[in-house]
Amino acid sequence: FPGMLSNPKLELVQGTLNVVMKQNVTLSCLSEPGSPPVRYTLFKHNQQVSALNSSDSTPALFSLAISSASDVGEYKCKAEYNHPTGGKYSNSLTFTFIEPISKPVLSSPTSQAKQGQNVTLSCFSENGSLPITYQFFKGKQSISPQKTMQKREAAVIFLFINSLSDFGTYKCKASNSFPNNTKYSNAFNFTLAEERSHSQPLIISLGLILLLLIIGFALAIPFFLIPLYKASE
């Protein structure tokens, strides 16, 4: 009489649980102890995917091709003998899709700044599996630690424009768990805001006063000339 089956162990022997489209993975299922032959059945969300009979003590190997969203999710395997003694179920393994990130966009509420001003930069990749890790650069030099965002939101840093050297080219990069998928943003430059001269408002004010005086003088001339004209008659 065959020995009592233990709960089989489901393991990933090829590939990763974070999968991309058209990726092949292999799962192994083995119950120890147990006397062969043993029938192993692979399930996805309680629906049978495949079944194999093992005539020795080696694990059953299930090869899967992840070709659509319906192929991801929770998998389990079942080990049983060919007579009605009941079967045992394994642990579960869950596959999830990972999506490559899109090119991040680097932006700021203002494109002009002056020395002594605080500014912000935000970096955002609209598409891609979370979490997404961002990093900011000025030229080729990193200016911030990596920021890992668990939600679909921009990473933001605060900068202090201290000198003219801070008016350089800024970029950011984004990456996630998708293999070989680091992307850099557009370049962003702050331009120096023109400071208005303090004398300019004074000149404008003096010009307006002078214009009002000329207009007032012109309007007052008739009041002086008419009495003089009458007095000379």
Coordinates of N, CA and C in Angstrom, one line a residue:
F1 N 0.9 -1.2 0.0 CA 0.0 0.0 0.0 C 0.9 1.2 0.0
P2 N 0.6 2.2 -0.9 CA 1.5 3.4 -0.9 C 1.5 4.2 0.3
G3 N 2.6 4.8 0.6 CA 2.8 5.7 1.8 C 1.9 6.9 1.7
M4 N 1.6 7.5 2.9 CA 0.8 8.7 2.9 C 1.4 9.8 2.2
L5 N 0.7 10.5 1.4 CA 1.2 11.7 0.7 C 1.3 12.9 1.6
S6 N 2.3 13.7 1.5 CA 2.4 14.9 2.2 C 1.9 16.1 1.3
N7 N 1.7 17.2 1.8 CA 1.3 18.4 1.0 C 2.5 18.6 0.0
P8 N 2.2 18.7 -1.3 CA 3.3 18.9 -2.2 C 3.9 20.3 -2.1
K9 N 5.1 20.5 -2.6 CA 5.7 21.8 -2.6 C 5.8 22.3 -4.1
L10 N 5.2 23.5 -4.3 CA 5.2 24.1 -5.6 C 6.4 25.1 -5.6
E11 N 7.3 25.0 -6.6 CA 8.4 25.9 -6.7 C 8.6 26.4 -8.1
L12 N 9.2 27.6 -8.2 CA 9.5 28.1 -9.5 C 11.0 27.8 -9.8
V13 N 11.2 27.0 -10.9 CA 12.5 26.6 -11.3 C 13.1 27.3 -12.5
Q14 N 12.2 28.0 -13.2 CA 12.7 28.8 -14.3 C 11.8 30.1 -14.5
G15 N 12.4 31.2 -14.6 CA 11.7 32.5 -14.7 C 11.5 33.2 -13.4
T16 N 10.6 34.2 -13.4 CA 10.4 35.0 -12.2 C 8.9 35.1 -12.0
L17 N 8.5 35.5 -10.8 CA 7.1 35.7 -10.5 C 6.6 37.0 -11.1
N18 N 7.5 38.0 -11.2 CA 7.1 39.2 -12.0 C 7.5 38.9 -13.4
V19 N 6.4 38.8 -14.2 CA 6.6 38.4 -15.6 C 6.3 39.4 -16.6
V20 N 6.8 39.3 -17.8 CA 6.5 40.2 -18.9 C 5.8 39.3 -20.0
M21 N 5.2 40.0 -20.9 CA 4.5 39.3 -22.0 C 5.4 38.4 -22.7
K22 N 4.9 37.2 -23.1 CA 5.6 36.2 -23.9 C 6.8 35.6 -23.1
Q23 N 6.7 35.5 -21.8 CA 7.7 34.9 -21.0 C 7.4 33.5 -20.7
N24 N 8.4 32.6 -20.7 CA 8.2 31.2 -20.3 C 8.7 31.0 -18.9
V25 N 7.9 30.2 -18.2 CA 8.3 29.9 -16.8 C 8.0 28.4 -16.6
T26 N 8.7 27.8 -15.6 CA 8.6 26.4 -15.3 C 8.3 26.2 -13.8
L27 N 7.3 25.4 -13.5 CA 7.0 25.1 -12.1 C 7.3 23.6 -11.8
S28 N 7.7 23.3 -10.6 CA 7.9 22.0 -10.2 C 7.0 21.7 -9.0
C29 N 6.5 20.4 -9.0 CA 5.6 20.0 -7.9 C 6.0 18.6 -7.4
L30 N 6.2 18.5 -6.1 CA 6.7 17.2 -5.6 C 6.1 17.0 -4.2
S31 N 5.7 15.8 -3.9 CA 5.2 15.4 -2.6 C 6.2 14.4 -2.0
E32 N 6.7 14.7 -0.8 CA 7.6 13.8 -0.1 C 7.1 13.7 1.3
P33 N 7.0 12.5 1.9 CA 7.2 11.2 1.2 C 6.0 10.8 0.5
G34 N 6.1 9.8 -0.4 CA 5.1 9.3 -1.2 C 5.6 8.3 -2.1
S35 N 4.8 7.3 -2.3 CA 5.3 6.2 -3.2 C 4.7 6.4 -4.6
P36 N 5.6 6.3 -5.6 CA 5.0 6.4 -7.0 C 4.2 5.2 -7.3
P37 N 3.3 5.3 -8.3 CA 3.1 6.6 -9.1 C 2.2 7.6 -8.4
V38 N 2.4 8.9 -8.7 CA 1.7 10.0 -8.2 C 1.2 10.8 -9.3
R39 N -0.1 11.2 -9.2 CA -0.6 12.1 -10.3 C -0.6 13.6 -9.7
Y40 N 0.1 14.5 -10.5 CA 0.2 15.9 -10.1 C -0.7 16.7 -11.1
T41 N -1.5 17.6 -10.5 CA -2.4 18.4 -11.3 C -2.1 19.9 -10.9
L42 N -1.9 20.7 -11.9 CA -1.7 22.2 -11.7 C -3.0 22.9 -11.9
F43 N -3.3 23.8 -11.0 CA -4.5 24.6 -11.0 C -4.1 26.1 -11.0
K44 N -5.0 26.9 -11.7 CA -4.9 28.3 -11.7 C -6.3 28.8 -11.3
H45 N -6.4 29.4 -10.1 CA -7.7 29.8 -9.6 C -8.7 28.7 -9.6
N46 N -8.3 27.5 -9.1 CA -9.2 26.4 -9.0 C -9.6 25.8 -10.3
Q47 N -9.0 26.2 -11.4 CA -9.2 25.6 -12.7 C -8.0 24.8 -13.2
Q48 N -8.3 23.6 -13.6 CA -7.1 22.7 -14.0 C -6.4 23.3 -15.3
V49 N -5.1 23.3 -15.2 CA -4.3 23.8 -16.3 C -3.6 22.6 -17.0
S50 N -3.0 21.7 -16.2 CA -2.3 20.6 -16.7 C -2.2 19.5 -15.7
A51 N -1.9 18.2 -16.1 CA -1.8 17.1 -15.2 C -0.7 16.2 -15.7
L52 N 0.1 15.6 -14.8 CA 1.2 14.7 -15.1 C 1.2 13.6 -14.2
N53 N 1.6 12.4 -14.7 CA 1.8 11.2 -13.8 C 3.3 11.0 -13.6
S54 N 3.7 10.9 -12.4 CA 5.1 10.6 -12.1 C 5.3 9.2 -11.6
S55 N 6.1 8.5 -12.3 CA 6.4 7.1 -12.0 C 7.6 6.8 -11.1
D56 N 8.2 7.9 -10.7 CA 9.4 7.8 -9.8 C 9.3 9.0 -8.8
S57 N 10.3 9.2 -8.1 CA 10.3 10.2 -7.0 C 10.8 11.6 -7.5
T58 N 10.8 11.8 -8.8 CA 11.2 13.1 -9.3 C 10.0 14.1 -9.4
P59 N 10.2 15.4 -9.3 CA 9.1 16.3 -9.3 C 8.4 16.4 -10.7
A60 N 7.2 16.7 -10.7 CA 6.5 17.0 -12.0 C 6.8 18.4 -12.4
L61 N 7.2 18.6 -13.7 CA 7.5 19.9 -14.2 C 6.5 20.4 -15.1
F62 N 6.0 21.6 -14.9 CA 4.9 22.2 -15.7 C 5.5 23.5 -16.3
S63 N 5.5 23.5 -17.7 CA 6.0 24.6 -18.4 C 4.8 25.5 -18.8
L64 N 4.9 26.8 -18.6 CA 3.9 27.8 -18.9 C 4.4 28.9 -19.8
A65 N 3.6 29.3 -20.7 CA 3.9 30.5 -21.6 C 3.0 31.6 -21.2
I66 N 3.5 32.7 -20.6 CA 2.7 33.8 -20.2 C 2.5 34.7 -21.4
S67 N 1.3 34.5 -22.0 CA 1.1 35.2 -23.3 C -0.1 36.3 -23.2
S68 N -0.8 36.3 -22.1 CA -1.9 37.2 -21.9 C -2.1 37.5 -20.5
A69 N -3.0 38.5 -20.2 CA -3.3 38.8 -18.8 C -4.0 37.6 -18.1
S70 N -4.7 36.7 -18.8 CA -5.4 35.6 -18.2 C -4.4 34.6 -17.7
D71 N -3.1 34.6 -18.1 CA -2.1 33.7 -17.6 C -1.5 34.0 -16.3
V72 N -1.7 35.2 -15.8 CA -1.1 35.6 -14.5 C -2.2 35.3 -13.4
G73 N -1.7 35.3 -12.2 CA -2.6 35.0 -11.1 C -2.0 33.9 -10.2
E74 N -2.8 33.3 -9.4 CA -2.4 32.3 -8.3 C -2.5 30.9 -8.9
Y75 N -1.4 30.2 -8.7 CA -1.3 28.8 -9.1 C -1.0 27.9 -7.9
K76 N -1.6 26.7 -7.9 CA -1.4 25.6 -6.9 C -1.3 24.3 -7.6
C77 N -0.7 23.3 -6.9 CA -0.7 21.9 -7.5 C -1.3 21.0 -6.5
K78 N -1.8 19.9 -7.0 CA -2.4 18.8 -6.2 C -1.7 17.5 -6.5
A79 N -1.4 16.7 -5.4 CA -0.8 15.4 -5.5 C -1.8 14.4 -5.0
E80 N -2.0 13.3 -5.8 CA -2.9 12.3 -5.4 C -2.5 10.9 -6.0
Y81 N -3.0 9.9 -5.4 CA -2.8 8.5 -6.0 C -4.0 8.3 -6.9
N82 N -3.9 7.2 -7.6 CA -4.9 6.9 -8.6 C -6.1 6.1 -7.9
H83 N -6.1 6.1 -6.6 CA -7.3 5.5 -5.9 C -7.9 6.5 -5.0
P84 N -9.1 6.4 -4.6 CA -9.8 7.4 -3.8 C -9.3 7.5 -2.4
T85 N -8.1 8.0 -2.2 CA -7.6 8.2 -0.8 C -7.5 9.7 -0.5
G86 N -8.0 10.6 -1.4 CA -7.9 12.0 -1.2 C -6.6 12.5 -1.7
G87 N -6.5 13.8 -2.0 CA -5.3 14.5 -2.5 C -4.9 15.5 -1.6
K88 N -3.7 16.0 -1.8 CA -3.1 17.1 -0.9 C -2.7 18.3 -1.9
Y89 N -3.0 19.5 -1.4 CA -2.7 20.7 -2.2 C -1.4 21.4 -1.7
S90 N -0.8 22.0 -2.6 CA 0.5 22.7 -2.3 C 0.3 24.1 -1.8
N91 N 1.4 24.8 -1.5 CA 1.4 26.2 -1.4 C 1.0 26.9 -2.7
S92 N 0.8 28.2 -2.7 CA 0.4 28.9 -3.9 C 1.6 29.8 -4.4
L93 N 1.7 30.0 -5.6 CA 2.6 31.0 -6.3 C 1.8 31.9 -7.1
T94 N 2.1 33.2 -7.1 CA 1.3 34.2 -7.8 C 2.1 34.9 -8.8
F95 N 1.7 34.9 -10.1 CA 2.4 35.6 -11.1 C 1.8 37.0 -11.3
T96 N 2.6 38.0 -11.5 CA 2.0 39.4 -11.8 C 2.8 39.9 -13.0
F97 N 2.1 40.7 -13.7 CA 2.7 41.4 -14.9 C 3.5 42.6 -14.5
I98 N 4.6 42.8 -15.1 CA 5.4 44.0 -14.9 C 5.4 44.7 -16.3
E99 N 5.2 46.0 -16.2 CA 5.1 46.8 -17.5 C 6.3 47.8 -17.5
P100 N 6.9 47.9 -18.7 CA 8.0 48.9 -18.8 C 7.5 50.3 -18.6
I101 N 8.4 51.1 -18.0 CA 8.0 52.5 -17.8 C 8.1 53.3 -19.1
S102 N 7.3 54.4 -19.1 CA 7.4 55.4 -20.2 C 8.5 56.4 -19.8
K103 N 8.9 57.2 -20.8 CA 9.9 58.2 -20.6 C 9.4 59.2 -19.6
P104 N 10.1 59.5 -18.5 CA 9.6 60.5 -17.5 C 9.6 61.9 -18.0
V105 N 8.8 62.7 -17.4 CA 8.7 64.1 -17.8 C 9.2 64.9 -16.6
L106 N 10.2 65.8 -16.8 CA 10.8 66.7 -15.8 C 10.2 68.1 -16.0
S107 N 9.6 68.6 -14.9 CA 9.0 69.9 -15.1 C 9.1 70.7 -13.8
S108 N 8.7 72.0 -13.8 CA 8.7 72.9 -12.7 C 7.7 73.9 -12.8
P109 N 7.1 74.4 -11.7 CA 6.0 75.4 -11.9 C 6.6 76.7 -12.5
T110 N 7.9 76.9 -12.4 CA 8.4 78.1 -13.0 C 9.7 77.8 -13.8
S111 N 9.9 78.5 -14.9 CA 11.1 78.3 -15.7 C 12.1 79.4 -15.5
Q112 N 11.7 80.4 -14.8 CA 12.6 81.6 -14.5 C 12.8 81.6 -13.0
A113 N 14.0 82.0 -12.7 CA 14.4 82.1 -11.3 C 15.4 83.2 -11.1
K114 N 15.6 83.6 -9.9 CA 16.7 84.5 -9.6 C 17.5 84.0 -8.4
Q115 N 18.7 84.6 -8.2 CA 19.5 84.1 -7.1 C 18.8 84.4 -5.8
G116 N 18.9 83.3 -4.9 CA 18.3 83.4 -3.6 C 16.8 82.9 -3.6
Q117 N 16.4 82.3 -4.7 CA 15.0 81.8 -4.8 C 15.0 80.3 -4.6
N118 N 13.9 79.8 -4.0 CA 13.6 78.4 -3.9 C 12.8 77.9 -5.0
V119 N 13.1 76.8 -5.6 CA 12.4 76.2 -6.8 C 12.1 74.7 -6.5
T120 N 11.2 74.2 -7.3 CA 10.9 72.7 -7.2 C 11.1 72.1 -8.6
L121 N 11.4 70.8 -8.6 CA 11.5 70.0 -9.8 C 10.7 68.7 -9.5
S122 N 9.8 68.3 -10.5 CA 9.1 67.1 -10.4 C 9.4 66.2 -11.6
C123 N 9.4 64.9 -11.3 CA 9.7 63.9 -12.3 C 8.6 62.8 -12.3
F124 N 8.0 62.6 -13.4 CA 6.8 61.7 -13.4 C 6.8 60.8 -14.7
S125 N 6.7 59.5 -14.5 CA 6.5 58.5 -15.6 C 5.1 58.1 -15.6
E126 N 4.3 58.3 -16.7 CA 2.9 58.1 -16.7 C 2.6 56.6 -16.7
N127 N 3.4 55.8 -17.4 CA 3.1 54.3 -17.5 C 4.3 53.5 -16.9
G128 N 3.9 52.3 -16.4 CA 4.9 51.4 -15.9 C 4.5 50.9 -14.6
S129 N 4.9 49.6 -14.3 CA 4.5 48.9 -13.1 C 5.2 49.6 -11.9
L130 N 4.4 49.7 -10.8 CA 4.8 50.3 -9.5 C 5.6 49.2 -8.7
P131 N 6.5 49.6 -7.9 CA 6.9 50.9 -7.6 C 7.9 51.4 -8.7
I132 N 8.0 52.8 -8.8 CA 9.0 53.4 -9.7 C 10.0 54.2 -8.9
T133 N 11.2 54.0 -9.3 CA 12.3 54.7 -8.6 C 12.8 55.9 -9.5
Y134 N 12.9 57.1 -8.9 CA 13.4 58.3 -9.6 C 14.7 58.8 -9.0
Q135 N 15.4 59.5 -9.8 CA 16.7 60.1 -9.4 C 16.9 61.4 -10.2
F136 N 17.4 62.5 -9.6 CA 17.5 63.7 -10.3 C 19.0 64.0 -10.5
F137 N 19.3 64.7 -11.6 CA 20.7 65.0 -12.0 C 20.8 66.5 -12.4
K138 N 21.9 67.0 -12.2 CA 22.3 68.3 -12.8 C 23.6 68.0 -13.6
G139 N 23.4 68.1 -14.9 CA 24.5 67.6 -15.8 C 24.6 66.1 -15.6
K140 N 25.7 65.5 -15.3 CA 25.9 64.1 -15.0 C 26.0 63.8 -13.5
Q141 N 25.8 64.8 -12.7 CA 26.0 64.6 -11.2 C 24.6 64.4 -10.6
S142 N 24.5 63.4 -9.7 CA 23.3 63.2 -9.0 C 23.1 64.3 -7.9
I143 N 21.9 64.8 -7.8 CA 21.7 65.9 -6.8 C 20.6 65.5 -5.8
S144 N 20.3 64.2 -5.8 CA 19.3 63.7 -4.8 C 19.4 62.2 -4.6
P145 N 19.1 61.7 -3.4 CA 19.0 60.3 -3.3 C 17.8 59.7 -4.1
Q146 N 17.8 58.4 -4.3 CA 16.8 57.8 -5.1 C 15.4 57.9 -4.3
K147 N 14.4 58.2 -5.1 CA 13.0 58.3 -4.5 C 12.2 57.2 -5.1
T148 N 11.7 56.3 -4.3 CA 10.9 55.2 -4.7 C 9.4 55.5 -4.4
M149 N 8.6 55.6 -5.5 CA 7.2 55.9 -5.3 C 6.3 54.7 -5.4
Q150 N 5.6 54.4 -4.4 CA 4.7 53.3 -4.4 C 3.3 53.6 -5.0
K151 N 3.0 54.9 -5.2 CA 1.8 55.3 -5.9 C 2.1 56.0 -7.2
R152 N 1.1 56.2 -8.0 CA 1.3 56.8 -9.3 C 1.3 58.3 -9.1
E153 N 2.5 58.8 -8.6 CA 2.6 60.2 -8.4 C 4.1 60.6 -8.6
A154 N 4.3 61.9 -8.8 CA 5.6 62.4 -9.2 C 6.5 62.5 -8.0
A155 N 7.8 62.3 -8.3 CA 8.8 62.6 -7.3 C 9.2 64.0 -7.4
V156 N 9.3 64.7 -6.2 CA 9.6 66.1 -6.2 C 10.8 66.4 -5.3
I157 N 11.6 67.3 -5.8 CA 12.8 67.8 -5.0 C 12.7 69.3 -4.9
F158 N 13.3 69.9 -3.9 CA 13.4 71.3 -3.7 C 14.8 71.8 -3.8
L159 N 15.0 72.9 -4.6 CA 16.3 73.4 -4.9 C 16.4 74.9 -4.4
F160 N 17.6 75.3 -4.0 CA 17.8 76.7 -3.7 C 18.8 77.2 -4.7
I161 N 18.4 78.2 -5.5 CA 19.2 78.8 -6.5 C 20.2 79.8 -5.8
N162 N 21.4 79.3 -5.6 CA 22.3 80.1 -4.8 C 23.3 81.0 -5.6
S163 N 23.6 80.5 -6.8 CA 24.6 81.2 -7.7 C 24.2 80.9 -9.1
L164 N 24.9 81.6 -10.0 CA 24.7 81.4 -11.5 C 25.0 80.0 -11.9
S165 N 25.9 79.2 -11.1 CA 26.2 77.9 -11.5 C 25.0 76.9 -11.3
D166 N 24.0 77.4 -10.6 CA 22.7 76.6 -10.4 C 21.8 76.7 -11.6
F167 N 22.1 77.6 -12.6 CA 21.3 77.7 -13.8 C 21.9 76.7 -14.8
G168 N 21.8 75.4 -14.6 CA 22.3 74.5 -15.5 C 21.2 73.6 -16.1
T169 N 21.7 72.5 -16.7 CA 20.7 71.5 -17.3 C 20.4 70.4 -16.3
Y170 N 19.1 70.2 -16.1 CA 18.6 69.2 -15.1 C 18.0 68.1 -15.9
K171 N 18.1 66.9 -15.4 CA 17.4 65.7 -15.9 C 17.0 64.8 -14.7
C172 N 16.1 63.8 -15.0 CA 15.8 62.8 -14.0 C 15.8 61.5 -14.8
K173 N 15.9 60.4 -14.0 CA 15.7 59.1 -14.6 C 14.7 58.3 -13.8
A174 N 14.1 57.3 -14.5 CA 13.1 56.4 -13.8 C 13.4 55.0 -14.1
S175 N 13.1 54.1 -13.2 CA 13.3 52.7 -13.4 C 12.3 51.9 -12.5
N176 N 12.0 50.7 -13.0 CA 11.2 49.8 -12.1 C 11.7 48.4 -12.3
S177 N 10.9 47.4 -11.9 CA 11.4 46.0 -11.9 C 11.5 45.4 -13.2
F178 N 11.0 46.1 -14.3 CA 11.2 45.5 -15.6 C 12.6 45.5 -16.0
P179 N 13.2 44.4 -16.5 CA 14.6 44.3 -16.7 C 15.1 45.3 -17.8
N180 N 16.3 45.9 -17.5 CA 16.9 46.8 -18.5 C 16.0 47.9 -19.0
N181 N 15.4 48.6 -18.0 CA 14.3 49.5 -18.4 C 14.5 50.8 -17.6
T182 N 15.7 51.4 -17.7 CA 15.9 52.8 -17.1 C 15.8 53.8 -18.2
K183 N 15.0 54.8 -18.0 CA 14.8 55.9 -19.0 C 15.0 57.2 -18.4
Y184 N 15.6 58.1 -19.3 CA 15.9 59.5 -18.8 C 14.8 60.5 -19.4
S185 N 14.7 61.5 -18.7 CA 13.7 62.5 -19.0 C 14.2 63.5 -20.0
N186 N 13.4 64.5 -20.4 CA 13.8 65.7 -21.1 C 14.7 66.5 -20.3
A187 N 15.4 67.4 -20.9 CA 16.3 68.3 -20.2 C 15.5 69.6 -19.8
F188 N 15.8 70.1 -18.6 CA 15.1 71.3 -18.1 C 16.1 72.3 -17.7
N189 N 15.9 73.6 -18.1 CA 16.8 74.6 -17.7 C 16.1 75.8 -17.0
F190 N 16.6 76.3 -16.0 CA 16.0 77.5 -15.4 C 16.8 78.7 -16.1
T191 N 16.0 79.7 -16.4 CA 16.6 80.9 -17.0 C 16.6 82.0 -15.9
L192 N 17.5 82.9 -16.0 CA 17.6 84.0 -15.0 C 16.5 85.0 -15.3
A193 N 15.8 85.3 -14.2 CA 14.7 86.3 -14.3 C 15.3 87.7 -14.3
E194 N 14.8 88.5 -15.2 CA 15.3 89.9 -15.3 C 14.7 90.7 -14.1
E195 N 15.6 91.3 -13.4 CA 15.2 92.2 -12.3 C 15.0 93.6 -12.8
R196 N 13.8 94.1 -12.5 CA 13.5 95.4 -12.9 C 14.3 96.5 -12.1
S197 N 14.7 97.5 -12.8 CA 15.5 98.5 -12.2 C 14.6 99.3 -11.2
H198 N 15.2 99.7 -10.0 CA 14.5 100.5 -9.1 C 14.2 101.9 -9.6
S199 N 15.0 102.3 -10.5 CA 14.9 103.7 -11.0 C 13.8 103.8 -12.0
Q200 N 13.4 102.7 -12.6 CA 12.5 102.8 -13.7 C 11.1 103.3 -13.2
P201 N 10.5 102.7 -12.1 CA 9.3 103.3 -11.6 C 9.3 104.8 -11.3
L202 N 10.5 105.2 -10.7 CA 10.7 106.6 -10.4 C 10.6 107.5 -11.7
I203 N 11.3 107.1 -12.7 CA 11.3 107.8 -14.0 C 9.9 107.9 -14.5
I204 N 9.2 106.8 -14.5 CA 7.8 106.8 -15.0 C 6.9 107.8 -14.2
S205 N 7.1 107.8 -12.9 CA 6.3 108.6 -12.0 C 6.6 110.1 -12.3
L206 N 7.9 110.4 -12.4 CA 8.3 111.8 -12.7 C 7.7 112.3 -14.0
G207 N 7.8 111.4 -15.0 CA 7.2 111.7 -16.3 C 5.7 112.0 -16.3
L208 N 5.0 111.2 -15.5 CA 3.5 111.4 -15.4 C 3.3 112.8 -14.7
I209 N 4.0 113.1 -13.6 CA 3.9 114.4 -12.9 C 4.1 115.5 -13.9
L210 N 5.2 115.4 -14.7 CA 5.5 116.5 -15.6 C 4.4 116.6 -16.7
L211 N 3.9 115.5 -17.1 CA 2.8 115.6 -18.1 C 1.6 116.2 -17.5
L212 N 1.3 115.9 -16.3 CA 0.1 116.6 -15.6 C 0.3 118.0 -15.4
L213 N 1.6 118.4 -15.1 CA 1.9 119.9 -15.0 C 1.7 120.6 -16.3
I214 N 2.1 120.0 -17.4 CA 2.0 120.6 -18.7 C 0.6 120.8 -19.1
I215 N -0.2 119.7 -18.8 CA -1.6 119.8 -19.1 C -2.3 120.9 -18.3
G216 N -2.0 120.9 -17.0 CA -2.6 121.9 -16.1 C -2.2 123.3 -16.5
F217 N -0.9 123.5 -16.9 CA -0.5 124.8 -17.3 C -1.2 125.2 -18.6
A218 N -1.4 124.3 -19.5 CA -2.1 124.6 -20.8 C -3.5 125.0 -20.5
L219 N -4.2 124.3 -19.6 CA -5.6 124.6 -19.3 C -5.7 125.9 -18.5
A220 N -4.6 126.3 -17.8 CA -4.7 127.6 -17.0 C -4.4 128.8 -17.9
I221 N -3.7 128.6 -19.0 CA -3.3 129.8 -19.8 C -4.5 130.7 -20.2
P222 N -5.6 130.1 -20.6 CA -6.8 131.0 -21.0 C -7.3 131.9 -19.9
F223 N -7.2 131.3 -18.6 CA -7.7 132.1 -17.5 C -6.8 133.3 -17.2
F224 N -5.5 133.2 -17.6 CA -4.6 134.3 -17.4 C -4.7 135.3 -18.6
L225 N -4.8 134.8 -19.7 CA -4.8 135.6 -20.9 C -6.1 136.5 -21.1
I226 N -7.2 135.9 -20.7 CA -8.5 136.6 -20.9 C -8.5 137.9 -20.1
P227 N -8.2 137.9 -18.8 CA -8.2 139.1 -18.0 C -7.2 140.1 -18.5
L228 N -6.0 139.7 -19.0 CA -5.0 140.6 -19.5 C -5.5 141.3 -20.8
Y229 N -6.3 140.5 -21.6 CA -6.8 141.0 -22.9 C -7.9 142.1 -22.6
K230 N -8.7 141.8 -21.6 CA -9.8 142.8 -21.3 C -9.2 144.0 -20.7
A231 N -8.1 143.9 -19.9 CA -7.5 145.0 -19.3 C -6.8 145.9 -20.3
S232 N -6.4 145.4 -21.4 CA -5.7 146.2 -22.4 C -6.7 146.9 -23.3
E233 N -8.0 146.6 -23.3 CA -8.9 147.3 -24.2 C -9.3 148.7 -23.7

